[in-house]
C-alpha positions as protocol buffer text, in pm:
chain_id: "A"
residue {
  index: 1
  type: MET
  ca { x: 3529 y: 7667 z: 2263 }
}
residue {
  index: 2
  type: ILE
  ca { x: 3659 y: 7389 z: 2186 }
}
residue {
  index: 3
  type: LEU
  ca { x: 3504 y: 7006 z: 2211 }
}
residue {
  index: 4
  type: LEU
  ca { x: 3737 y: 6730 z: 2247 }
}
residue {
  index: 5
  type: ASN
  ca { x: 3592 y: 6400 z: 2180 }
}
residue {
  index: 6
  type: PRO
  ca { x: 3613 y: 6172 z: 2464 }
}
residue {
  index: 7
  type: TYR
  ca { x: 3697 y: 5870 z: 2266 }
}
residue {
  index: 8
  type: ARG
  ca { x: 4044 y: 6076 z: 2145 }
}
residue {
  index: 9
  type: SER
  ca { x: 4106 y: 6202 z: 2514 }
}
residue {
  index: 10
  type: PRO
  ca { x: 4426 y: 6051 z: 2678 }
}
residue {
  index: 11
  type: LEU
  ca { x: 4180 y: 6020 z: 3004 }
}
residue {
  index: 12
  type: SER
  ca { x: 3928 y: 5827 z: 2838 }
}
residue {
  index: 13
  type: GLN
  ca { x: 4174 y: 5605 z: 2644 }
}
residue {
  index: 14
  type: SER
  ca { x: 4335 y: 5535 z: 2968 }
}
residue {
  index: 15
  type: ALA
  ca { x: 4028 y: 5430 z: 3133 }
}
residue {
  index: 16
  type: PHE
  ca { x: 3923 y: 5246 z: 2869 }
}
residue {
  index: 17
  type: ARG
  ca { x: 4253 y: 5080 z: 2867 }
}
residue {
  index: 18
  type: LYS
  ca { x: 4222 y: 4993 z: 3219 }
}
residue {
  index: 19
  type: TRP
  ca { x: 3851 y: 4823 z: 3221 }
}
residue {
  index: 20
  type: SER
  ca { x: 4003 y: 4633 z: 2920 }
}
residue {
  index: 21
  type: ARG
  ca { x: 4263 y: 4503 z: 3172 }
}
residue {
  index: 22
  type: ILE
  ca { x: 4047 y: 4428 z: 3459 }
}
residue {
  index: 23
  type: ILE
  ca { x: 3773 y: 4247 z: 3230 }
}
residue {
  index: 24
  type: HIS
  ca { x: 4047 y: 4062 z: 3039 }
}
residue {
  index: 25
  type: ARG
  ca { x: 4200 y: 3956 z: 3415 }
}
residue {
  index: 26
  type: ASP
  ca { x: 3877 y: 3825 z: 3574 }
}
residue {
  index: 27
  type: VAL
  ca { x: 3718 y: 3679 z: 3272 }
}
residue {
  index: 28
  type: SER
  ca { x: 4043 y: 3489 z: 3207 }
}
residue {
  index: 29
  type: TYR
  ca { x: 4046 y: 3346 z: 3603 }
}
residue {
  index: 30
  type: LEU
  ca { x: 3735 y: 3277 z: 3580 }
}
residue {
  index: 31
  type: PHE
  ca { x: 3742 y: 3036 z: 3235 }
}
residue {
  index: 32
  type: ALA
  ca { x: 4130 y: 2958 z: 3281 }
}
residue {
  index: 33
  type: GLY
  ca { x: 3996 y: 2576 z: 3392 }
}
residue {
  index: 34
  type: MET
  ca { x: 3764 y: 2549 z: 3091 }
}
residue {
  index: 35
  type: ILE
  ca { x: 4020 y: 2689 z: 2841 }
}
residue {
  index: 36
  type: LEU
  ca { x: 4229 y: 2416 z: 2974 }
}
residue {
  index: 37
  type: ILE
  ca { x: 3991 y: 2127 z: 2966 }
}
residue {
  index: 38
  type: TYR
  ca { x: 3893 y: 2219 z: 2618 }
}
residue {
  index: 39
  type: ALA
  ca { x: 4282 y: 2259 z: 2499 }
}
residue {
  index: 40
  type: LEU
  ca { x: 4362 y: 1922 z: 2624 }
}
residue {
  index: 41
  type: SER
  ca { x: 4028 y: 1730 z: 2528 }
}
residue {
  index: 42
  type: GLY
  ca { x: 4101 y: 1897 z: 2192 }
}
residue {
  index: 43
  type: ILE
  ca { x: 4477 y: 1768 z: 2161 }
}
residue {
  index: 44
  type: LEU
  ca { x: 4315 y: 1437 z: 2255 }
}
residue {
  index: 45
  type: MET
  ca { x: 4026 y: 1464 z: 2014 }
}
residue {
  index: 46
  type: ASN
  ca { x: 4279 y: 1553 z: 1740 }
}
residue {
  index: 47
  type: HIS
  ca { x: 4515 y: 1230 z: 1777 }
}
residue {
  index: 48
  type: ARG
  ca { x: 4177 y: 966 z: 1848 }
}
residue {
  index: 49
  type: GLY
  ca { x: 4347 y: 737 z: 1579 }
}
residue {
  index: 50
  type: ASP
  ca { x: 4691 y: 686 z: 1860 }
}
residue {
  index: 51
  type: LEU
  ca { x: 4526 y: 708 z: 2188 }
}
residue {
  index: 52
  type: ASN
  ca { x: 4155 y: 631 z: 2235 }
}
residue {
  index: 53
  type: PRO
  ca { x: 4036 y: 907 z: 2501 }
}
residue {
  index: 54
  type: HIS
  ca { x: 3724 y: 684 z: 2617 }
}
residue {
  index: 55
  type: TYR
  ca { x: 3889 y: 351 z: 2646 }
}
residue {
  index: 56
  type: SER
  ca { x: 4242 y: 203 z: 2754 }
}
residue {
  index: 57
  type: VAL
  ca { x: 4272 y: -114 z: 2593 }
}
residue {
  index: 58
  type: SER
  ca { x: 4512 y: -421 z: 2730 }
}
residue {
  index: 59
  type: ARG
  ca { x: 4550 y: -696 z: 2520 }
}
residue {
  index: 60
  type: GLN
  ca { x: 4643 y: -1067 z: 2691 }
}
residue {
  index: 61
  type: GLU
  ca { x: 4727 y: -1401 z: 2485 }
}
residue {
  index: 62
  type: LEU
  ca { x: 4638 y: -1729 z: 2643 }
}
residue {
  index: 63
  type: ARG
  ca { x: 4550 y: -2051 z: 2559 }
}
residue {
  index: 64
  type: VAL
  ca { x: 4229 y: -2270 z: 2646 }
}
residue {
  index: 65
  type: ASP
  ca { x: 4236 y: -2624 z: 2675 }
}
residue {
  index: 66
  type: ALA
  ca { x: 3854 y: -2722 z: 2563 }
}
residue {
  index: 67
  type: ASP
  ca { x: 3769 y: -2842 z: 2277 }
}
residue {
  index: 68
  type: LEU
  ca { x: 3613 y: -2624 z: 2020 }
}
residue {
  index: 69
  type: THR
  ca { x: 3623 y: -2764 z: 1678 }
}
residue {
  index: 70
  type: ASP
  ca { x: 3276 y: -2876 z: 1658 }
}
residue {
  index: 71
  type: LYS
  ca { x: 3101 y: -2561 z: 1729 }
}
residue {
  index: 72
  type: THR
  ca { x: 2724 y: -2744 z: 1756 }
}
residue {
  index: 73
  type: LYS
  ca { x: 2882 y: -2880 z: 2079 }
}
residue {
  index: 74
  type: VAL
  ca { x: 3017 y: -2513 z: 2198 }
}
residue {
  index: 75
  type: ASP
  ca { x: 2735 y: -2385 z: 2409 }
}
residue {
  index: 76
  type: LYS
  ca { x: 2708 y: -2112 z: 2657 }
}
residue {
  index: 77
  type: PRO
  ca { x: 2796 y: -2313 z: 2977 }
}
residue {
  index: 78
  type: LEU
  ca { x: 3120 y: -2387 z: 2805 }
}
residue {
  index: 79
  type: VAL
  ca { x: 3201 y: -2049 z: 2696 }
}
residue {
  index: 80
  type: LEU
  ca { x: 3136 y: -1897 z: 3052 }
}
residue {
  index: 81
  type: SER
  ca { x: 3398 y: -2211 z: 3198 }
}
residue {
  index: 82
  type: LEU
  ca { x: 3633 y: -2029 z: 2947 }
}
residue {
  index: 83
  type: LEU
  ca { x: 3593 y: -1699 z: 3089 }
}
residue {
  index: 84
  type: GLU
  ca { x: 3588 y: -1775 z: 3467 }
}
residue {
  index: 85
  type: PRO
  ca { x: 3942 y: -1800 z: 3470 }
}
residue {
  index: 86
  type: LEU
  ca { x: 3956 y: -1416 z: 3338 }
}
residue {
  index: 87
  type: GLY
  ca { x: 3684 y: -1310 z: 3558 }
}
residue {
  index: 88
  type: GLU
  ca { x: 3439 y: -1237 z: 3287 }
}
residue {
  index: 89
  type: ALA
  ca { x: 3216 y: -1498 z: 3338 }
}
residue {
  index: 90
  type: ASP
  ca { x: 2953 y: -1240 z: 3472 }
}
residue {
  index: 91
  type: ASN
  ca { x: 3009 y: -1024 z: 3160 }
}
residue {
  index: 92
  type: TYR
  ca { x: 2897 y: -1256 z: 2895 }
}
residue {
  index: 93
  type: THR
  ca { x: 2672 y: -1107 z: 2614 }
}
residue {
  index: 94
  type: LYS
  ca { x: 2691 y: -1365 z: 2324 }
}
residue {
  index: 95
  type: HIS
  ca { x: 2906 y: -1563 z: 2121 }
}
residue {
  index: 96
  type: TYR
  ca { x: 2982 y: -1640 z: 1724 }
}
residue {
  index: 97
  type: PHE
  ca { x: 3159 y: -1807 z: 1480 }
}
residue {
  index: 98
  type: PRO
  ca { x: 3258 y: -1519 z: 1234 }
}
residue {
  index: 99
  type: LYS
  ca { x: 3451 y: -1777 z: 1028 }
}
residue {
  index: 100
  type: ASP
  ca { x: 3526 y: -2143 z: 1024 }
}
residue {
  index: 101
  type: GLY
  ca { x: 3835 y: -2218 z: 1328 }
}
residue {
  index: 102
  type: GLU
  ca { x: 3734 y: -1879 z: 1491 }
}
residue {
  index: 103
  type: MET
  ca { x: 3503 y: -1793 z: 1808 }
}
residue {
  index: 104
  type: LYS
  ca { x: 3444 y: -1451 z: 1906 }
}
residue {
  index: 105
  type: VAL
  ca { x: 3277 y: -1373 z: 2261 }
}
residue {
  index: 106
  type: PHE
  ca { x: 3167 y: -1049 z: 2364 }
}
residue {
  index: 107
  type: LEU
  ca { x: 3139 y: -903 z: 2736 }
}
residue {
  index: 108
  type: LYS
  ca { x: 2989 y: -617 z: 2878 }
}
residue {
  index: 109
  type: GLY
  ca { x: 3164 y: -281 z: 2854 }
}
residue {
  index: 110
  type: GLY
  ca { x: 3317 y: -354 z: 2487 }
}
residue {
  index: 111
  type: SER
  ca { x: 3591 y: -620 z: 2633 }
}
residue {
  index: 112
  type: SER
  ca { x: 3614 y: -945 z: 2422 }
}
residue {
  index: 113
  type: LEU
  ca { x: 3744 y: -1260 z: 2381 }
}
residue {
  index: 114
  type: LEU
  ca { x: 3876 y: -1453 z: 2048 }
}
residue {
  index: 115
  type: VAL
  ca { x: 3951 y: -1806 z: 1997 }
}
residue {
  index: 116
  type: ASN
  ca { x: 4120 y: -1967 z: 1758 }
}
residue {
  index: 117
  type: THR
  ca { x: 3910 y: -2347 z: 1791 }
}
residue {
  index: 118
  type: GLN
  ca { x: 4195 y: -2530 z: 1632 }
}
residue {
  index: 119
  type: THR
  ca { x: 4477 y: -2426 z: 1842 }
}
residue {
  index: 120
  type: GLY
  ca { x: 4326 y: -2309 z: 2139 }
}
residue {
  index: 121
  type: GLU
  ca { x: 4511 y: -1975 z: 2112 }
}
residue {
  index: 122
  type: ALA
  ca { x: 4298 y: -1710 z: 2230 }
}
residue {
  index: 123
  type: VAL
  ca { x: 4341 y: -1301 z: 2221 }
}
residue {
  index: 124
  type: TYR
  ca { x: 4158 y: -1142 z: 2551 }
}
residue {
  index: 125
  type: GLU
  ca { x: 4102 y: -757 z: 2528 }
}
residue {
  index: 126
  type: SER
  ca { x: 3996 y: -586 z: 2825 }
}
residue {
  index: 127
  type: LEU
  ca { x: 3848 y: -230 z: 2776 }
}
residue {
  index: 128
  type: ASN
  ca { x: 3882 y: 17 z: 3054 }
}
residue {
  index: 129
  type: ARG
  ca { x: 3712 y: 360 z: 3051 }
}
residue {
  index: 130
  type: ARG
  ca { x: 3961 y: 644 z: 3108 }
}
residue {
  index: 131
  type: PRO
  ca { x: 3751 y: 865 z: 3386 }
}
residue {
  index: 132
  type: LEU
  ca { x: 3886 y: 1200 z: 3360 }
}
residue {
  index: 133
  type: LEU
  ca { x: 3991 y: 1142 z: 2982 }
}
residue {
  index: 134
  type: SER
  ca { x: 3681 y: 1055 z: 2863 }
}
residue {
  index: 135
  type: ASP
  ca { x: 3473 y: 1332 z: 3075 }
}
residue {
  index: 136
  type: MET
  ca { x: 3686 y: 1574 z: 2938 }
}
residue {
  index: 137
  type: VAL
  ca { x: 3648 y: 1469 z: 2574 }
}
residue {
  index: 138
  type: LYS
  ca { x: 3246 y: 1471 z: 2608 }
}
residue {
  index: 139
  type: LEU
  ca { x: 3264 y: 1822 z: 2699 }
}
residue {
  index: 140
  type: HIS
  ca { x: 3318 y: 1900 z: 2350 }
}
residue {
  index: 141
  type: TYR
  ca { x: 2978 y: 1693 z: 2219 }
}
residue {
  index: 142
  type: ASN
  ca { x: 2741 y: 1915 z: 2426 }
}
residue {
  index: 143
  type: SER
  ca { x: 2507 y: 1661 z: 2495 }
}
residue {
  index: 144
  type: THR
  ca { x: 2226 y: 1877 z: 2708 }
}
residue {
  index: 145
  type: LYS
  ca { x: 2088 y: 2198 z: 2670 }
}
residue {
  index: 146
  type: TRP
  ca { x: 2223 y: 2335 z: 2969 }
}
residue {
  index: 147
  type: TRP
  ca { x: 2552 y: 2249 z: 2846 }
}
residue {
  index: 148
  type: THR
  ca { x: 2507 y: 2416 z: 2523 }
}
residue {
  index: 149
  type: ILE
  ca { x: 2367 y: 2737 z: 2687 }
}
residue {
  index: 150
  type: PHE
  ca { x: 2728 y: 2736 z: 2916 }
}
residue {
  index: 151
  type: SER
  ca { x: 2926 y: 2677 z: 2605 }
}
residue {
  index: 152
  type: ASP
  ca { x: 2776 y: 2927 z: 2414 }
}
residue {
  index: 153
  type: VAL
  ca { x: 2854 y: 3176 z: 2723 }
}
residue {
  index: 154
  type: PHE
  ca { x: 3201 y: 3058 z: 2711 }
}
residue {
  index: 155
  type: ALA
  ca { x: 3259 y: 3094 z: 2348 }
}
residue {
  index: 156
  type: VAL
  ca { x: 3127 y: 3468 z: 2419 }
}
residue {
  index: 157
  type: CYS
  ca { x: 3366 y: 3519 z: 2699 }
}
residue {
  index: 158
  type: LEU
  ca { x: 3681 y: 3405 z: 2487 }
}
residue {
  index: 159
  type: ILE
  ca { x: 3583 y: 3686 z: 2240 }
}
residue {
  index: 160
  type: LEU
  ca { x: 3592 y: 3912 z: 2541 }
}
residue {
  index: 161
  type: ILE
  ca { x: 3892 y: 3802 z: 2656 }
}
residue {
  index: 162
  type: THR
  ca { x: 4055 y: 3808 z: 2285 }
}
residue {
  index: 163
  type: ILE
  ca { x: 3888 y: 4190 z: 2223 }
}
residue {
  index: 164
  type: THR
  ca { x: 4007 y: 4309 z: 2557 }
}
residue {
  index: 165
  type: GLY
  ca { x: 4348 y: 4157 z: 2499 }
}
residue {
  index: 166
  type: LEU
  ca { x: 4420 y: 4320 z: 2210 }
}
residue {
  index: 167
  type: VAL
  ca { x: 4340 y: 4660 z: 2335 }
}
residue {
  index: 168
  type: MET
  ca { x: 4478 y: 4630 z: 2631 }
}
residue {
  index: 169
  type: VAL
  ca { x: 4855 y: 4702 z: 2564 }
}
residue {
  index: 170
  type: LYS
  ca { x: 4926 y: 5042 z: 2377 }
}
residue {
  index: 171
  type: GLY
  ca { x: 5229 y: 5185 z: 2169 }
}
residue {
  index: 172
  type: SER
  ca { x: 5472 y: 4994 z: 1958 }
}
residue {
  index: 173
  type: LYS
  ca { x: 5414 y: 4681 z: 2133 }
}
residue {
  index: 174
  type: GLY
  ca { x: 5027 y: 4694 z: 2114 }
}
residue {
  index: 175
  type: PHE
  ca { x: 4760 y: 4647 z: 1855 }
}
residue {
  index: 176
  type: TRP
  ca { x: 4898 y: 4921 z: 1628 }
}
residue {
  index: 177
  type: GLY
  ca { x: 5240 y: 4750 z: 1655 }
}
residue {
  index: 178
  type: ARG
  ca { x: 5412 y: 4413 z: 1690 }
}
residue {
  index: 179
  type: GLY
  ca { x: 5086 y: 4301 z: 1837 }
}
residue {
  index: 180
  type: GLY
  ca { x: 4869 y: 4365 z: 1524 }
}
residue {
  index: 181
  type: ILE
  ca { x: 5127 y: 4213 z: 1305 }
}
residue {
  index: 182
  type: LEU
  ca { x: 5091 y: 3899 z: 1527 }
}
residue {
  index: 183
  type: PHE
  ca { x: 4747 y: 3922 z: 1507 }
}
residue {
  index: 184
  type: VAL
  ca { x: 4731 y: 3949 z: 1102 }
}
residue {
  index: 185
  type: ILE
  ca { x: 4956 y: 3619 z: 1112 }
}
residue {
  index: 186
  type: GLY
  ca { x: 4743 y: 3445 z: 1316 }
}
residue {
  index: 187
  type: VAL
  ca { x: 4461 y: 3515 z: 1117 }
}
residue {
  index: 188
  type: LEU
  ca { x: 4679 y: 3439 z: 823 }
}
residue {
  index: 189
  type: ILE
  ca { x: 4723 y: 3052 z: 941 }
}
residue {
  index: 190
  type: PRO
  ca { x: 4411 y: 2925 z: 931 }
}
residue {
  index: 191
  type: VAL
  ca { x: 4323 y: 3129 z: 596 }
}
residue {
  index: 192
  type: LEU
  ca { x: 4599 y: 2934 z: 432 }
}
residue {
  index: 193
  type: PHE
  ca { x: 4531 y: 2620 z: 590 }
}
residue {
  index: 194
  type: LEU
  ca { x: 4175 y: 2649 z: 397 }
}
residue {
  index: 195
  type: VAL
  ca { x: 4316 y: 2779 z: 93 }
}
residue {
  index: 196
  type: LEU
  ca { x: 4599 y: 2545 z: 47 }
}
């Protein structure tokens, strides 16, 4: 009597690949949105120095007519009068003089007004939150217990997607052929970065 190893039989391998394709397909569809969000927000985080993913900054140069040369006479009502044309009077938080000839006004939400008290030249910087991009980047921070649990499930499913993807294809284009060579190259790239 000849005993066949089920793991080596063509039928078993065929069934294994069939289930790998099914799992790979369905889990990929389930998490495709999250993969895209994580990929896009990851790119944004890599380039935070070039593009602030949380806020867009608009800069406006202007001139104020008020006499600000004597800082002892610069009080809140005077500063509010400077902010009214900008529509920011209700967003005033405080003002101070970081150095001689310069006044900075802080506004709610991170906006500010910087004034040269000698010339009246001013720079108004307005911060506007980027609703979609900011929320996408926040997903990387795992701010709550439930999101951490979901992120762990997502990570396990990424591993599952990868493993099923490696074994789906048979022959020279599969893991024991060209696919395996590409897999090794993909592993070597981060290793070389770490070493070099």
